[in-house]
Every structure is written in C-alpha cells, then in structure tokens.
C-alpha positions as semicolon CSV with decimal commas, in nm:
position;residue;x (nm);y (nm);z (nm)
1;E;-7,509;3,197;0,649
2;M;-7,528;3,264;0,968
3;V;-7,310;3,018;1,113
4;K;-7,130;2,972;0,826
5;G;-7,039;3,398;0,952
6;E;-6,947;3,305;1,331
7;C;-6,689;2,978;1,193
8;I;-6,559;3,234;1,013
9;S;-6,552;3,476;1,242
10;V;-6,401;3,196;1,473
11;L;-6,117;3,112;1,233
12;E;-6,022;3,417;1,121
13;P;-5,827;3,478;1,410
14;C;-5,606;3,188;1,434
15;R;-5,490;3,206;1,061
16;G;-5,128;3,312;1,128
17;S;-5,094;3,017;1,325
18;L;-5,241;2,809;1,019
19;L;-5,033;2,739;0,683
20;P;-5,231;2,917;0,396
21;L;-5,580;2,792;0,341
22;S;-5,348;2,809;-0,060
23;G;-5,081;2,566;0,017
24;R;-5,345;2,261;0,250
25;R;-5,501;2,061;-0,004
26;I;-5,877;2,075;0,084
27;P;-6,114;1,803;0,039
28;T;-6,354;1,803;-0,240
29;L;-6,731;1,816;-0,100
30;S;-6,992;1,605;-0,305
31;P;-7,223;1,818;-0,515
32;G;-7,568;1,788;-0,247
33;A;-7,420;1,738;0,021
34;A;-7,614;1,850;0,359
35;S;-7,461;2,157;0,501
36;F;-7,475;1,970;0,838
37;P;-7,174;1,748;0,824
38;H;-6,968;2,087;0,727
39;H;-7,051;2,274;1,086
40;R;-7,021;1,970;1,359
41;A;-6,634;1,959;1,179
42;T;-6,628;2,372;1,209
43;L;-6,788;2,281;1,629
44;R;-6,541;2,046;1,619
45;L;-6,276;2,238;1,618
46;S;-6,379;2,524;1,846
47;E;-6,427;2,218;2,077
48;K;-6,026;2,142;2,027
49;F;-5,981;2,456;2,076
50;I;-6,176;2,532;2,384
51;L;-5,939;2,224;2,497
52;L;-5,661;2,341;2,378
53;L;-5,692;2,704;2,601
54;I;-5,834;2,549;2,908
55;L;-5,473;2,218;2,922
56;S;-5,223;2,547;2,894
57;A;-5,396;2,730;3,205
58;F;-5,389;2,366;3,402
59;I;-4,987;2,373;3,253
60;T;-4,911;2,656;3,371
61;L;-5,106;2,706;3,708
62;C;-4,894;2,386;3,821
63;F;-4,568;2,507;3,680
64;G;-4,657;2,863;3,906
65;A;-4,746;2,644;4,191
66;F;-4,426;2,477;4,168
67;F;-4,247;2,857;4,114
68;F;-4,390;3,022;4,372
69;L;-4,541;2,726;4,652
70;P;-4,308;2,789;4,985
71;D;-3,981;2,513;4,997
72;N;-4,070;2,312;5,310
73;S;-3,898;1,973;5,368
74;K;-4,204;1,825;5,196
75;H;-4,079;1,940;4,801
76;K;-3,806;1,868;4,677
77;R;-3,629;2,141;4,506
78;F;-3,782;2,188;4,123
79;D;-3,580;2,499;3,926
80;L;-3,538;2,506;3,597
81;G;-3,397;2,838;3,592
82;L;-3,046;2,937;3,439
83;E;-2,896;2,998;3,778
84;D;-2,891;2,675;3,961
85;V;-2,700;2,525;3,605
86;L;-2,491;2,735;3,716
87;I;-2,492;2,799;4,116
88;P;-2,457;2,369;4,210
89;H;-2,642;2,246;4,494
90;I;-2,463;2,168;4,734
91;E;-2,508;1,860;4,976
92;A;-2,508;1,733;5,334
93;P;-2,250;1,597;5,438
94;K;-2,268;1,223;5,399
95;G;-2,417;1,048;5,695
96;A;-2,486;1,426;5,832
97;K;-2,777;1,372;6,089
98;H;-2,954;1,652;6,173
99;P;-3,011;1,787;6,587
100;G;-3,355;1,568;6,558
101;G;-3,174;1,195;6,397
102;Q;-3,307;1,294;6,110
103;V;-3,087;1,274;5,746
104;V;-3,020;1,750;5,664
105;I;-3,175;1,707;5,316
106;H;-3,100;2,056;5,162
107;G;-3,336;2,342;5,255
108;Q;-3,286;2,213;5,559
109;G;-3,157;2,339;5,925
110;G;-3,160;2,696;6,028
111;H;-2,746;2,694;6,009
112;D;-2,728;2,486;5,631
113;E;-3,041;2,645;5,494
114;H;-2,871;3,046;5,641
115;R;-2,462;2,896;5,481
116;H;-2,560;2,831;5,143
117;R;-2,825;3,070;5,038
118;E;-2,456;3,279;5,160
119;E;-2,253;3,102;4,909
120;E;-2,527;3,129;4,642
121;E;-2,549;3,494;4,694
122;S;-2,215;3,501;4,645
123;L;-2,172;3,313;4,349
124;R;-2,441;3,491;4,203
125;D;-2,226;3,811;4,267
126;K;-1,978;3,629;4,066
127;I;-2,170;3,593;3,715
128;R;-2,360;3,975;3,750
129;V;-1,942;4,075;3,811
130;D;-1,801;3,844;3,546
131;H;-2,104;3,909;3,341
132;E;-2,098;4,299;3,329
133;R;-1,691;4,247;3,239
134;A;-1,771;4,085;2,967
135;L;-1,956;4,348;2,793
136;Q;-1,761;4,549;2,842
137;E;-1,491;4,408;2,703
138;A;-1,753;4,342;2,348
139;K;-1,782;4,737;2,381
140;E;-1,407;4,766;2,398
141;K;-1,431;4,534;2,133
142;L;-1,661;4,779;1,900
143;R;-1,452;5,080;1,925
144;K;-1,144;4,937;1,726
145;S;-1,011;4,921;1,391
146;R;-1,088;4,607;1,216
147;D;-0,697;4,588;1,231
148;E;-0,659;4,553;1,475
149;L;-0,910;4,290;1,497
150;R;-0,741;4,058;1,263
151;A;-0,378;4,130;1,482
152;E;-0,584;4,056;1,752
153;I;-0,709;3,687;1,623
154;Q;-0,336;3,613;1,499
155;T;-0,161;3,604;1,843
156;E;-0,462;3,441;2,000
157;K;-0,432;3,229;1,693
158;S;-0,061;3,132;1,726
159;K;-0,090;3,101;2,119
160;V;-0,327;2,779;2,066
161;V;-0,112;2,684;1,862
162;E;0,189;2,695;2,083
163;D;-0,019;2,546;2,369
164;L;-0,131;2,285;2,146
165;K;0,205;2,193;2,109
166;K;0,295;2,201;2,451
167;K;0,042;1,949;2,499
168;K;0,171;1,722;2,257
169;E;0,205;1,439;2,407
170;V;0,522;1,306;2,565
171;P;0,672;1,014;2,333
172;K;0,638;0,633;2,537
173;P;1,021;0,594;2,578
174;L;1,207;0,342;2,443
175;P;1,396;0,083;2,605
176;P;1,653;0,006;2,728
177;V;1,861;-0,220;2,444
178;P;2,262;-0,337;2,433
179;M;2,435;-0,055;2,177
180;P;2,559;-0,317;1,901
181;K;2,992;-0,295;1,899
182;V;3,049;-0,014;1,718
183;V;3,345;-0,110;1,514
184;G;3,592;0,112;1,267
185;V;3,396;0,394;1,294
186;N;3,691;0,739;1,308
187;D;4,023;0,489;1,120
188;G;4,137;0,484;0,790
189;D;4,413;0,688;0,704
190;P;4,613;0,606;0,448
191;V;4,999;0,541;0,428
192;E;4,950;0,610;0,083
193;P;5,080;1,039;0,141
194;D;4,902;1,023;-0,255
195;V;4,615;0,798;-0,172
196;K;4,562;1,011;0,154
197;E;4,579;1,316;-0,076
198;K;4,252;1,192;-0,298
199;R;4,117;1,159;0,006
200;D;4,191;1,516;0,133
201;K;3,995;1,613;-0,183
202;I;3,698;1,393;-0,184
203;R;3,674;1,586;0,179
204;E;3,695;1,925;0,056
205;M;3,432;1,791;-0,220
206;M;3,216;1,712;0,037
207;K;3,226;1,973;0,264
208;H;3,155;2,235;-0,098
209;A;2,854;1,982;-0,126
210;W;2,756;2,049;0,228
211;D;2,807;2,437;0,214
212;S;2,650;2,567;-0,083
213;Y;2,266;2,354;0,054
214;R;2,397;2,522;0,416
215;Q;2,381;2,860;0,244
216;Y;2,151;2,758;-0,078
217;G;1,923;2,514;0,019
218;W;1,842;2,498;0,402
219;G;1,560;2,310;0,544
220;H;1,478;2,189;0,143
221;N;1,538;1,803;0,087
222;E;1,780;1,915;-0,165
223;L;1,942;2,230;-0,333
224;K;1,918;2,420;-0,712
225;P;2,329;2,469;-0,717
226;L;2,292;2,702;-1,042
227;A;2,043;2,884;-0,876
228;K;2,071;2,856;-0,587
229;K;1,762;2,722;-0,364
230;G;1,613;2,447;-0,331
231;H;1,447;2,168;-0,468
232;S;1,222;1,909;-0,422
233;T;1,054;1,550;-0,643
234;N;0,753;1,433;-0,531
235;I;0,916;1,152;-0,405
236;F;0,877;1,366;-0,079
237;G;0,575;1,519;-0,181
238;N;0,537;1,894;-0,091
239;S;0,740;1,877;0,220
240;Q;1,009;2,093;0,340
241;M;1,236;1,740;0,565
242;G;1,618;1,877;0,498
243;A;1,653;1,499;0,306
244;T;2,032;1,631;0,220
245;I;2,058;1,722;0,619
246;V;1,961;1,294;0,676
247;D;2,115;1,189;0,412
248;A;2,492;1,334;0,471
249;L;2,522;1,305;0,814
250;D;2,693;0,945;0,841
251;S;2,867;1,084;0,599
252;L;3,052;1,402;0,778
253;Y;3,060;1,153;1,056
254;M;3,305;0,934;0,888
255;M;3,510;1,212;0,748
256;G;3,495;1,403;1,025
257;L;3,371;1,746;0,931
258;H;3,198;1,761;1,308
259;D;3,060;2,116;1,308
260;E;2,878;2,027;1,002
261;F;2,775;1,711;1,186
262;K;2,611;1,879;1,457
263;D;2,477;2,151;1,265
264;G;2,310;1,913;1,076
265;Q;2,218;1,759;1,461
266;E;2,057;2,071;1,597
267;W;1,752;2,114;1,283
268;I;1,654;1,734;1,289
269;E;1,618;1,849;1,725
270;Q;1,418;2,189;1,577
271;N;1,248;2,110;1,296
272;L;1,261;1,722;1,122
273;D;0,882;1,694;1,208
274;F;0,667;1,381;1,050
275;S;0,323;1,499;1,114
276;V;0,306;1,659;0,838
277;N;0,026;1,637;0,521
278;A;0,233;1,505;0,295
279;E;0,208;1,194;0,013
280;V;0,620;1,038;-0,030
281;S;0,750;0,759;-0,104
282;V;0,771;0,486;0,121
283;F;1,136;0,387;-0,054
284;E;1,238;0,656;-0,117
285;V;1,196;0,829;0,274
286;N;1,313;0,471;0,483
287;I;1,601;0,440;0,250
288;R;1,716;0,785;0,294
289;F;1,583;0,870;0,646
290;T;1,474;0,583;0,825
291;G;1,866;0,467;0,669
292;G;2,010;0,781;0,787
293;L;1,901;0,880;1,101
294;L;2,007;0,473;1,197
295;A;2,314;0,510;1,100
296;A;2,353;0,910;1,268
297;Y;2,240;0,624;1,584
298;Y;2,484;0,438;1,564
299;L;2,792;0,642;1,502
300;S;2,692;0,856;1,742
301;G;2,512;0,782;1,986
302;Q;2,280;1,069;1,980
303;E;1,922;0,955;2,046
304;V;1,760;1,187;1,900
305;F;1,809;0,991;1,602
306;K;1,673;0,704;1,705
307;V;1,380;0,928;1,767
308;K;1,354;1,063;1,498
309;A;1,406;0,664;1,325
310;V;1,075;0,588;1,544
311;Q;0,872;0,802;1,530
312;L;0,920;0,826;1,091
313;A;0,907;0,409;1,114
314;E;0,584;0,504;1,316
315;K;0,381;0,721;1,075
316;L;0,588;0,408;0,794
317;L;0,333;0,130;0,874
318;P;-0,012;0,254;0,735
319;A;0,179;0,194;0,385
320;F;0,108;-0,201;0,477
321;N;-0,250;-0,223;0,526
322;T;-0,373;-0,306;0,184
323;P;-0,547;-0,701;0,105
324;T;-0,279;-0,851;0,113
325;G;0,011;-0,748;0,287
326;I;0,200;-0,607;0,015
327;P;0,272;-0,228;0,134
328;W;0,147;0,062;-0,079
329;A;0,433;0,287;-0,325
330;M;0,362;0,554;-0,132
331;V;0,132;0,690;0,228
332;N;0,043;1,024;0,354
333;L;0,240;1,108;0,679
334;K;-0,053;1,262;0,831
335;S;-0,375;1,044;0,695
336;G;-0,172;0,696;0,695
337;V;-0,356;0,687;0,335
338;G;-0,221;0,486;0,128
339;R;-0,153;0,411;-0,246
340;N;0,106;0,331;-0,628
341;W;0,169;0,530;-0,846
342;G;-0,019;0,572;-1,180
343;W;0,216;0,418;-1,435
344;A;0,287;0,100;-1,182
345;S;0,156;-0,198;-1,459
346;A;-0,232;-0,173;-1,336
347;G;-0,167;-0,069;-0,959
348;S;0,092;-0,254;-0,873
349;S;0,344;-0,273;-0,575
350;I;0,670;-0,246;-0,705
351;L;0,969;-0,575;-0,598
352;A;1,268;-0,274;-0,536
353;E;1,034;-0,052;-0,338
354;F;0,811;-0,362;-0,099
355;G;1,182;-0,538;-0,086
356;T;1,353;-0,294;0,017
357;L;1,269;-0,303;0,375
358;H;1,384;-0,592;0,530
359;M;1,760;-0,417;0,672
360;E;1,620;-0,152;0,855
361;F;1,291;-0,253;1,012
362;V;1,442;-0,554;1,116
363;H;1,673;-0,252;1,382
364;L;1,364;-0,129;1,456
365;T;1,248;-0,421;1,589
366;Y;1,590;-0,434;1,792
367;L;1,512;-0,112;1,896
368;T;1,170;-0,056;1,998
369;G;1,089;-0,419;2,152
370;N;0,800;-0,397;1,837
371;P;0,777;-0,716;1,642
372;A;0,546;-0,535;1,397
373;Y;0,838;-0,387;1,200
374;Y;1,072;-0,761;1,198
375;Q;0,622;-0,941;1,131
376;K;0,554;-0,684;0,777
377;V;0,871;-0,758;0,668
378;M;0,889;-1,148;0,683
379;H;0,533;-1,116;0,518
380;I;0,696;-0,976;0,247
381;R;0,927;-1,251;0,234
382;K;0,675;-1,564;0,303
383;L;0,407;-1,450;0,041
384;L;0,681;-1,410;-0,232
385;A;0,815;-1,783;-0,122
386;K;0,432;-1,893;-0,195
387;M;0,401;-1,744;-0,580
388;D;0,523;-1,881;-0,872
389;R;0,802;-1,718;-1,016
390;P;0,845;-1,747;-1,424
391;N;1,191;-1,906;-1,527
392;G;1,312;-1,852;-1,169
393;L;1,269;-1,510;-1,246
394;Y;1,117;-1,260;-1,000
395;P;0,879;-0,970;-1,211
396;N;0,923;-0,574;-1,097
397;Y;0,536;-0,524;-1,068
398;L;0,331;-0,728;-0,823
399;N;-0,078;-0,611;-0,768
400;P;-0,067;-0,533;-0,323
401;R;-0,507;-0,600;-0,391
402;T;-0,480;-0,960;-0,558
403;G;-0,121;-1,104;-0,523
404;R;-0,118;-1,167;-0,862
405;W;0,265;-1,049;-1,040
406;G;0,150;-0,736;-1,278
407;Q;0,352;-0,758;-1,622
408;H;0,614;-1,012;-1,711
409;H;0,924;-0,747;-1,630
410;T;1,284;-0,850;-1,532
411;S;1,522;-0,640;-1,428
412;V;1,867;-0,585;-1,260
413;G;1,805;-0,200;-1,258
414;G;1,486;0,003;-1,131
415;L;1,279;-0,167;-1,021
416;G;1,415;-0,421;-0,902
417;D;1,790;-0,425;-0,797
418;S;1,814;-0,343;-0,361
419;F;1,565;-0,676;-0,349
420;Y;1,795;-0,865;-0,451
421;E;2,032;-0,664;-0,265
422;Y;1,828;-0,622;0,108
423;L;1,788;-1,068;0,010
424;L;2,185;-1,048;0,051
425;K;2,276;-0,799;0,358
426;A;1,982;-0,957;0,539
427;W;2,190;-1,306;0,517
428;L;2,481;-1,117;0,589
429;M;2,299;-0,847;0,901
430;S;2,184;-1,233;1,123
431;D;2,526;-1,315;1,144
432;K;2,531;-1,510;0,859
433;T;2,250;-1,666;1,082
434;D;1,890;-1,586;0,854
435;T;1,985;-1,914;0,614
436;E;1,684;-1,829;0,471
437;A;1,758;-1,518;0,323
438;R;2,100;-1,667;0,102
439;K;1,909;-1,929;-0,011
440;T;1,605;-1,741;-0,132
441;Y;1,924;-1,467;-0,280
442;D;2,154;-1,795;-0,448
443;D;1,771;-1,919;-0,598
444;A;1,721;-1,612;-0,761
445;I;2,131;-1,514;-0,898
446;E;2,099;-1,872;-1,044
447;A;1,814;-1,716;-1,195
448;I;1,916;-1,430;-1,273
449;E;2,264;-1,606;-1,459
450;R;2,099;-1,825;-1,667
451;H;1,832;-1,551;-1,832
452;L;2,009;-1,202;-1,775
453;I;2,390;-1,247;-1,815
454;R;2,553;-1,248;-2,167
455;K;2,809;-1,136;-2,237
456;S;2,891;-0,918;-2,602
457;N;3,055;-0,997;-2,945
458;G;3,308;-0,802;-2,811
459;G;3,382;-0,971;-2,470
460;L;3,168;-0,756;-2,208
461;T;2,924;-0,894;-1,936
462;F;2,633;-0,729;-1,933
463;I;2,293;-0,807;-1,729
464;G;2,026;-0,731;-1,981
465;E;1,669;-0,638;-1,847
466;W;1,369;-0,950;-1,897
467;K;1,042;-0,834;-2,086
468;N;0,814;-1,037;-2,199
469;G;0,949;-1,399;-2,256
470;H;1,249;-1,157;-2,467
471;L;1,575;-1,039;-2,316
472;E;1,636;-0,670;-2,370
473;R;2,046;-0,624;-2,447
474;K;2,079;-0,306;-2,263
475;M;2,243;-0,281;-1,888
476;G;2,100;0,087;-1,629
477;H;2,373;0,280;-1,433
478;L;2,186;0,129;-1,140
479;T;2,239;-0,243;-1,263
480;C;2,629;-0,124;-1,205
481;F;2,604;-0,219;-0,834
482;A;2,598;-0,552;-0,876
483;G;2,961;-0,617;-0,979
484;G;2,999;-0,520;-0,552
485;M;2,685;-0,748;-0,501
486;F;2,841;-1,038;-0,647
487;A;3,166;-0,994;-0,460
488;L;3,034;-0,924;-0,157
489;G;2,826;-1,274;-0,178
490;A;3,080;-1,461;-0,292
491;D;3,248;-1,560;0,046
492;G;2,918;-1,817;0,106
493;S;2,794;-1,920;-0,233
494;P;2,685;-2,230;-0,309
495;D;2,889;-2,542;-0,500
496;D;3,256;-2,309;-0,349
497;K;3,173;-2,043;-0,676
498;A;3,278;-1,800;-0,426
499;G;3,574;-1,759;-0,689
500;H;3,334;-1,805;-0,972
501;Y;3,126;-1,497;-0,864
502;L;3,463;-1,299;-0,753
503;Q;3,598;-1,312;-1,112
504;L;3,166;-1,208;-1,181
505;G;3,198;-0,880;-1,006
506;A;3,523;-0,810;-1,160
507;E;3,368;-0,842;-1,535
508;I;3,050;-0,612;-1,418
509;A;3,263;-0,371;-1,234
510;H;3,502;-0,379;-1,649
511;T;3,176;-0,248;-1,775
512;C;3,102;-0,051;-1,620
513;H;3,399;0,143;-1,687
514;E;3,341;0,071;-1,996
515;S;3,027;0,255;-2,041
516;Y;3,201;0,528;-1,882
517;D;3,596;0,516;-2,009
518;R;3,367;0,591;-2,351
519;T;3,210;0,939;-2,349
520;V;3,338;1,273;-2,349
521;L;3,360;1,357;-2,031
522;K;3,416;0,973;-1,880
523;L;3,129;0,976;-1,685
524;G;2,891;0,666;-1,715
525;P;2,512;0,751;-1,857
526;E;2,213;0,648;-1,721
527;A;2,190;0,344;-2,058
528;F;2,373;0,146;-2,245
529;K;2,310;-0,085;-2,532
530;F;2,481;-0,357;-2,622
531;D;2,357;-0,478;-3,006
532;S;2,402;-0,312;-3,391
533;G;2,733;-0,297;-3,325
534;L;2,711;0,001;-3,042
535;E;2,820;-0,202;-2,671
536;A;2,846;0,034;-2,350
537;V;2,675;0,326;-2,513
538;A;2,403;0,512;-2,506
539;V;2,138;0,594;-2,788
540;R;1,872;0,769;-2,667
541;Q;1,889;1,128;-2,588
542;N;1,711;1,028;-2,256
543;E;1,990;0,833;-2,177
544;K;2,325;1,013;-2,206
545;Y;2,297;1,215;-1,866
546;Y;2,447;1,133;-1,506
547;I;2,274;1,309;-1,282
548;L;2,581;1,221;-1,009
549;R;2,456;0,888;-0,965
550;P;2,723;0,600;-0,685
551;E;2,620;0,278;-0,812
552;V;3,021;0,191;-1,064
553;I;3,137;0,404;-0,803
554;E;3,041;0,150;-0,531
555;T;3,132;-0,176;-0,725
556;Y;3,476;-0,029;-0,773
557;W;3,481;-0,023;-0,314
558;Y;3,401;-0,341;-0,306
559;M;3,607;-0,526;-0,570
560;W;3,893;-0,289;-0,327
561;R;3,799;-0,451;-0,069
562;F;3,781;-0,820;-0,154
563;T;4,142;-0,760;-0,446
564;H;4,288;-0,486;-0,361
565;D;4,372;-0,466;-0,663
566;P;4,550;-0,068;-0,758
567;K;4,302;-0,091;-1,067
568;Y;3,981;0,055;-0,890
569;R;4,187;0,276;-0,700
570;Q;4,206;0,440;-1,040
571;W;3,903;0,429;-1,191
572;G;3,777;0,545;-0,889
573;W;4,021;0,895;-0,882
574;E;3,890;0,947;-1,237
575;A;3,571;0,892;-1,186
576;A;3,607;1,164;-0,949
577;Q;3,796;1,395;-1,133
578;A;3,506;1,398;-1,425
579;I;3,239;1,504;-1,169
580;D;3,505;1,744;-0,969
581;K;3,581;1,881;-1,317
582;Y;3,232;1,913;-1,486
583;C;3,002;1,904;-1,201
584;R;3,115;2,089;-0,958
585;V;2,929;2,447;-0,966
586;S;2,982;2,773;-0,737
587;G;2,638;2,662;-0,577
588;G;2,759;2,261;-0,539
589;F;2,711;2,025;-0,744
590;S;2,541;1,927;-1,081
591;G;2,412;1,658;-1,330
592;V;2,499;1,713;-1,677
593;K;2,218;1,578;-1,960
594;D;2,475;1,461;-2,189
595;V;2,807;1,291;-2,149
596;Y;2,911;1,290;-2,472
597;S;2,907;1,642;-2,531
598;S;3,222;1,807;-2,460
599;N;2,970;2,156;-2,360
600;P;2,719;1,993;-2,154
601;T;2,470;2,116;-2,025
602;Y;2,310;2,165;-1,612
603;D;2,019;1,901;-1,468
604;D;2,142;2,169;-1,209
605;V;2,014;1,940;-0,949
606;Q;2,248;1,827;-0,663
607;Q;2,096;1,497;-0,548
608;S;2,095;1,418;-0,199
609;F;2,230;1,051;-0,253
610;F;2,556;1,218;-0,400
611;L;2,640;1,346;-0,047
612;A;2,467;0,978;0,081
613;E;2,658;0,764;-0,129
614;T;2,859;0,932;-0,459
615;L;3,184;1,106;-0,200
616;K;3,130;0,818;0,084
617;Y;3,219;0,544;-0,118
618;L;3,449;0,732;-0,287
619;Y;3,630;0,816;0,023
620;L;3,564;0,448;0,207
621;L;3,785;0,337;-0,157
622;F;4,049;0,609;-0,041
623;S;4,077;0,459;0,338
624;S;4,167;0,219;0,513
625;D;4,005;-0,106;0,582
626;D;3,986;-0,022;0,876
627;L;3,686;0,221;0,793
628;M;3,361;0,083;0,811
629;P;3,514;-0,314;0,813
630;L;3,268;-0,514;0,619
631;E;3,239;-0,733;0,909
632;S;3,103;-0,504;1,146
633;W;2,872;-0,316;0,932
634;V;2,637;-0,383;0,624
635;F;2,551;-0,058;0,389
636;N;2,163;0,027;0,298
637;T;2,096;0,139;-0,010
638;E;2,197;0,371;-0,008
639;A;2,487;0,347;0,181
640;H;2,390;0,359;0,540
641;P;2,594;0,136;0,743
642;L;2,398;-0,035;1,023
643;P;2,607;-0,311;1,245
644;V;2,595;-0,690;1,267
645;L;2,281;-0,797;1,453
646;H;2,319;-1,152;1,608
647;L;1,947;-1,325;1,510
648;T;1,941;-1,664;1,731
649;D;1,567;-1,688;1,586
650;F;1,333;-1,682;1,335
651;S;1,016;-1,893;1,467
652;E;0,715;-1,739;1,383
653;G;0,822;-1,437;1,267
654;I;0,964;-1,362;1,603
655;C;1,348;-1,232;1,575
656;I;1,555;-1,304;1,919
657;F;1,884;-1,040;1,905
658;Q;2,190;-1,095;2,074
659;T;2,514;-0,799;1,973
660;E;2,837;-0,855;2,043
661;S;2,836;-0,561;2,383
662;D;2,582;-0,843;2,584
C-alpha cells in the first residue's frame, strides 16, 4: 500500500499534462497477478520523467551557451531572434582582406564591426519608431465610429481596385498588316429624287432608334422602348456590354451619322470590357460583337475596334475545348467554362452556331497573325466532311463529346440557316479561291433542292423542314434569307445553273413577300404553313409575331443588286412604311405580337439586329450600287461587312493572305 501511495504522489502533479484517465483504455490485470510488475512499470515511468528533466536541462544549457557566450572568430553567429530576421546580415565585399591577410568575416575587424553595429542600431531604432507609429494608428482607429471605419475600408478597397487596373498588362501590340482596299464606304447617293427621299426616311428611322436607345438604354444590350429602359436576354448572360452600340456602328457610319458613331466609339473605348463573369452565346457574340467591331475597324480605320475584337476572340477560344473540337454553344467569358443549351438534343451543339464562325475567325487570323482562329474553323469543316449525312443533308444537332449527329432535323431556317450562308461567303471572301467551301456549298444546296424545296398548290416555292424522314411544309421568317443567298451564289454555280439559282432566289423572295402581304399589318409572321388550304399564313398564335426581323428585306436587297427589278424596292418600301406605322413608338421601335390583328400589342423590345440589319438593308436598297459593292465586301450573317481577302494557300490549316493593298 505504501508503494502504491508513492506511485500516486509521483504521478499526480503530471496529471494536468496527460489525457484524462477516464479517456484512456487501460489493460485489465489478470486475476491473482502479483503487484511487482505494476510496481516495476511505475518505476520505469519515474525514470523516464527524470531523464526528461535531465535532457531538458542539457538542451537549455546548450542554447544558453550559444546565446550568452561572447562572439569570436572561432564561432559563427547563430541568433534566432526577430532582430536577425529584420536586420540583414552584412557580408564583407567579395575578396576583401584583413590586414593580416585573412578574408574578413562578419564580426571580425574593429572598423567593420563598429560600422555594422551602428547599422544594426540604426535599423533597431527604425523598427522601434515604426512599431510605435503602428500602435498609435491602432489607438486612433479604435477611437473612430463604425461608419468612419466602413468609409475608410471602402476607400482602401477602391484604391486597391484602381491599382489593379493600373497594373493590368498592356495588351501585346498586334502585328502591322496592310489594310485591305476599302471601296464604296461613303458613296451611294441615288440619282432619283424619290429614291433619295426614301433613303432619307430610312436614315431618320435609324436616328430615332439610336437616339431612343441613347436616351433610355445607353450601355445596356438592348432597349425596352415602351418602358423606356434597358433590356437584355440570356444570349448575353448577365452582362451589359452595349450590344446595340456595337451592332449599330457600321450602319451609323454608312448612313453618315458620324456624331452618333463617335459617341458609340467613345463608349466602347471607355466601357466595353470582356473580362466579365458572364455566360454568353458564342454564336451571337461572335456575329454581333466580333463581326460588328471588325466591320467598324475596316470602315473607320480606328484601332480600338480591332483591339476589342481580338480581346473578345481570345475569350471565345476556350469554347473549342471539347473532345471533338466542335465548340460549346455558351462560354463563360471569365472562367472559359463552356456548355450547351439544355434543350438542344441531348447536349448537342447547333449547326448554325458552330458553323457560323468562319468569316470572323479568318479575319482574326489575318489581323493577328495567330493561325489558331483559322485552324479552329477549318477543323470543323474537315470533321463535317468526314461524317455521313442522311440524304446528303446536314442535321441541325451534333454532339461535341461523341462527334455524332443528334436527332435528324434539317432546316435552312432556324438552327441551320447561316451554316450554308457561311460556306458560300467563305468562298466569296477568299476572292473565290476557297474552292473547298464552294464545293461543300454546292453539294449541300443540291440536297436541299432535292429534299426540302417544294412548290405549293398555289404555285408558291417554299423551303420546308426535314424531321426524321418527313418533310414539314412550314417555312420560317429566318428561312427567307435564302432567296438572297441563292442569288448571291448563282454566279459560279456548277453546270451553268446560274440562271436557275437566280430564278430560285426570285421565287423565294415572292413567297416571302406573300407572307407579308397576306397579313393585316403587311409585316411577316415568324413562321407560315403550306397545307390544309392555307399558304404563306401563320396558324399558331405563337408564330404570328414580328420582332423587327431583317431576312425578307435582306433578300429584297440582294435581288435588287442582281436584277434591278423595281418591284424589290417597292416591296422594301412597303415593309419600311409598315414598320414605321405599326412598330414605331415614342421610345424607339418595338416588335408586335400578332401581325393579323389591326390593334396589335407590342413586345416592348428594340432588337439590336434592327439597327444592324433591318435598317441597313433598307438603306442599301435605296442607295446606288457603289455603296458597299459586293465585289469588295461580304456581309456576315448580322449584316456586318468584311472586305474580301485573297487567300493563296490552304495547306495544313495554314492560310496565306494577299490583299489588294499589297
């Protein structure tokens, strides 16, 4: 018992530094076990404790010797204090010798040692002063109110943001490249007084649309003309990037509205920033922003537009990071993360979206010298060339992960339209040297003629939609662009079929005019059918709206350029009058929800493409042919003109450009 008590008295003082006994798992002694093993275990613990004390004393003695023994030439300095962290060790100059012939070591030599001590003392004084100042500032902060502290914090935040902006890397200068020969930018005055009067009216409509946006929606993507405030859609994410400004620039320039153009340029210089956390449509941002900025650069020569176009393009490149190289439909401009629309055939990319990048990306390679843009779009073309096409048709959906088609739905309207347009325009923009693009276009149009183009009982030529082996006898407003495309591609058609395709373009233009003429407002519906005794008429309520679309007027303009048939100007004027009568409001122009109603309701959106396309095509329709001649300019699918580039080599994804200015 006495031994047991001694054991407890020894262990008791250490209990505070040990885990609670109740929390330990202690082995159970076997019955009848002698007390000797237990006693020996207790002695071992005591011995360990004594050894620990001896070891601690020894370590303390060693460290004390290092700290307190005097410094001499046989001992290196070994300080662990804070001062040696803050006060640098000063080495003697390399090769410096002691009078005795030895290299001087820190702490050796009277003069050097004295100088070093003075420097150390000076640094200690500075540290002491800084420390006292920091304490004083802390005391002053504690005396301030919460509001004062918040204000100071906000000020500091603002300073940090400004500093970060200033420290941003200056963009790498773009290589100097010759400006393509710019032809027919400021011409186009019509000879006929009545035509000039109509053109002036279109310019006035443009000014009303722009001024309204300038007053009520400036900096927003689009305008709500009745509510008189800004508007945006999910194609621009949650960002306000001034889509209407960028989209309208070249229209303003062509129309001679140079003050308005300058206002737009200033906004872009000061505010257009693509480093935003916004998920945008690659297709829409490319055709509206990249195309709009490139066109503004070529028309005006202002470098800011080229720089901004390249900045945006760099943000779009991560969208191509897919297993197949087919880009995602959307990309986050900040993170580069891409994805597809949830409604698009099991996560597929859309033909009209990934197939409508070629024109802009070729120009980006030309302006930057970076072949990546050209290689990305050529990879898409080569991948499609290897794929089987049902009945020679291109389905609207392609899975970017598997490289397989989605559901077999083919359309020359929505989801497919501009893919075919860009095949033709790639050939035209290359000064007709990209024969691969022309051949691909011709083959596609041949299949479209065979399977999608039909004539109604009333004699109207229309382009239907192919859905799972069945032709749907419905044509969309978007499909009406094809009349102009057929006319534009007539020259260069195989088998001397130029006349055939010009006639086909005229027939499509006539059908689309009928879709306008058979409504109350003389404005076309979103889609119209050709069955059950109805022709060129919308059936469903959700297809009766008109949202200021340009495709019919676009076809009128191309047909006018190639035929000079006066009916196209007459039809265009009818459309312009209807827009001005039924879509104009005090705050701009709005779409209407039912073109068959004499008292329509507005959708309260002034689309950016109304200024980019609809009004531009109307203005060109009433201008002479020397404004934007088609031999020198090719319009992208958002009506942004890009100059012809002379491509002389297409080998291995490399293109060599030669412009008229070379």
